[in-house]
Amino acid sequence: MSARDSSEANAVPPAEISVLEQRYRRLLLLLPRHYRELREDEIVATFLAAQRARDRENFDIALRYGAPSWQEKRSIMVLAMRARWAVDESPARSRIRFQAAQRAVFGMLTLNAMAAVLALTAHIVMSVAPFDAETRPLLPGELVSTIGLWGAWQNYSYLAWLAALPLVLVGRRWSLLTAAIIAQLPSVTTVTRSGFGWLTVLPVALWLALGVVLVIMAMCGVRLAITRLKLWLGTAASAVIFLALIQTIAYLWMLSVAPAHLAEVPNVLLLYSALAADDTAWSAWAVVLAAVIVAGRRVGASRDTATWLAITYLAVGLLLLRVSSGWPLLTLLPHHYQLTSSAAIIIAGVIIHIAALLTVALISYRRSRRTGAEINNA
Amino acid sequence: MTKPVVSEQTFFVLLALTHQPLHGYAIVAEAATLSNDRIALPVGTLYGILDRLAASGAIEVDREEVVDSRLRRYYRLTGDGRRLLESEVARQHANARIARRRLATRIRPVLQTFLRFWPALLAKAS
């Protein structure tokens, strides 16, 4: 039965509406419109029947003063998410939106994992490179003895993103959530204690939003099929392309702003790794923006649409965030480091790194487009 | 291809619909009765389950009635739904058989040891 037929069938004359029923109907506003048209009266009747069965003697009082319980509210919230995203009968527009949001989140996780790889690489290179003792980063053992376990966790928590990416691929929802919390918690506490005042509100809100998105994904049971994974490669590849481009622009901009520090290679590497680590915030922005933009636009029912939407939103989000997040860059301006003999090697390494990222991203992007087209034609 | 595993709540919804078509609250009440009040289906959860079962063809709408000016929709089990329930019953039965056998093999040595030493313990106590 179509939604229209059903809504016509639902057009029954209204009874006297009690306060309890009004509250139930208000709760059901969480459900998408197409679903309400199909089921609202039926669900309200079930709610009221359950209420009557629970306390038959005081049912009249409940009608006047009763309210939905927390369990009822929670179950309707979960149903609202399922009805929007996970039900096959939901309109194509809703499904496409959900696919776009899923892919944006996947792109975000890819960015975070990539940032973790970059930060780790920078750390390892700086540990083994012939820098002086002041420049060399502390090893994990030294870090724990110097700044304690909590400090060490703050420094290495980003590594949890490396675990999060494969966890989402295999559909381990609660493990994914744990990894996200491990990765995010130190960031949130660090930002709140950083003394930037109102500037900290936005990053904290973003990180919390990221957590909420992950919870929603977990509740909706994100589990990627192989075919869908191939399609999602496009999103991830695009994220990498745009990130590498933005990083390159930022890097060149930094050099133009501070030409006197061109040869201060350790700083360049520090800056590079810091920018990479900052990707958590960039990608969280991308997710929030994607959700807002997707919610506000009419989307066609093409399967490719979700991919392109997700790519576009990620790109726009990353660019906007890059523009809006000027303040962290100011804190990363080079200080007073000595020139080392390995400058050229490391600069070359950074450039090769970016070039390799771009190449890999382009190859996987072209491949995923081809795979997507094959799936669509099948 | 792996067989779909039915959650306990879904199992009792299917079971509630085996005898006759039921509407939303009647399914909740029947599931509670069949499970000795172990399963208390929240309404949102119930409709999530009904959506999934209807999408997979396990149940379908039997009829609609208007009661107290509100629509009441009755659901019935389809042939696919009955087969799904039967396969789930068979799966649970097989699991229970394996578990019983395994528990018996662990309990038997304990029982044998106890029976062997029981006379001695009895004598000592007296």
CSV table of C-alpha atoms in Angstrom, one decimal, chain A residues 1 6 9-10 12-15 21 35 38-39 41-50 52-53 71 75-76 79 82 89, chain B residues 23-25 28 40 42-52 54-55 61 64 66-75:
chain,number,residue,atom,x,y,z
A,1,MET,CA,0.0,0.0,0.0
A,6,SER,CA,-2.8,4.7,3.4
A,9,ALA,CA,-7.4,5.2,4.7
A,10,ASN,CA,-6.2,6.9,7.8
A,12,VAL,CA,-10.9,8.9,10.1
A,13,PRO,CA,-12.9,11.5,12.0
A,14,PRO,CA,-11.0,12.7,15.0
A,15,ALA,CA,-12.1,11.7,18.5
A,21,GLU,CA,-2.8,11.6,23.2
A,35,TYR,CA,5.9,7.3,8.1
A,38,LEU,CA,1.2,5.6,7.3
A,39,ARG,CA,1.2,4.8,11.0
A,41,ASP,CA,-3.1,6.8,14.3
A,42,GLU,CA,-2.2,3.1,14.6
A,43,ILE,CA,0.8,3.9,16.9
A,44,VAL,CA,-1.2,6.3,19.0
A,45,ALA,CA,-4.0,3.7,19.4
A,46,THR,CA,-1.4,1.1,20.5
A,47,PHE,CA,0.1,3.6,23.0
A,48,LEU,CA,-3.3,4.3,24.5
A,49,ALA,CA,-4.2,0.6,24.7
A,50,ALA,CA,-1.0,-0.1,26.4
A,52,ARG,CA,-5.1,1.4,29.6
A,53,ALA,CA,-3.8,-2.1,30.2
A,71,GLN,CA,11.3,4.0,27.4
A,75,SER,CA,11.9,3.5,21.3
A,76,ILE,CA,10.2,6.2,19.1
A,79,LEU,CA,12.1,4.0,15.2
A,82,ARG,CA,15.2,3.6,11.3
A,89,GLU,CA,10.1,1.4,2.0
B,23,HIS,CA,-3.3,-5.6,16.0
B,24,GLY,CA,-0.4,-3.6,17.6
B,25,TYR,CA,-1.3,-3.8,21.3
B,28,VAL,CA,2.5,-6.7,22.6
B,40,ALA,CA,8.0,-6.2,27.2
B,42,PRO,CA,8.1,-0.9,23.6
B,43,VAL,CA,5.7,0.4,21.0
B,44,GLY,CA,8.5,1.9,18.9
B,45,THR,CA,10.4,-1.3,18.9
B,46,LEU,CA,7.2,-3.2,17.9
B,47,TYR,CA,6.7,-1.1,14.9
B,48,GLY,CA,10.4,-1.4,13.9
B,49,ILE,CA,10.0,-5.1,14.0
B,50,LEU,CA,6.7,-5.1,12.1
B,51,ASP,CA,8.3,-2.9,9.4
B,52,ARG,CA,11.2,-5.3,9.0
B,54,ALA,CA,6.6,-6.8,6.4
B,55,ALA,CA,9.6,-5.7,4.2
B,61,VAL,CA,-1.7,-6.5,6.8
B,64,GLU,CA,-8.0,-2.5,9.0
B,66,VAL,CA,-11.7,1.9,12.9
B,67,VAL,CA,-12.0,1.7,16.7
B,68,ASP,CA,-12.7,4.8,18.8
B,69,SER,CA,-12.2,6.9,15.7
B,70,ARG,CA,-8.7,5.5,15.3
B,71,LEU,CA,-7.3,3.2,12.7
B,72,ARG,CA,-6.5,-0.3,14.0
B,73,ARG,CA,-4.4,-2.5,11.6
B,74,TYR,CA,-4.3,-6.3,12.0
B,75,TYR,CA,-1.3,-8.3,10.9
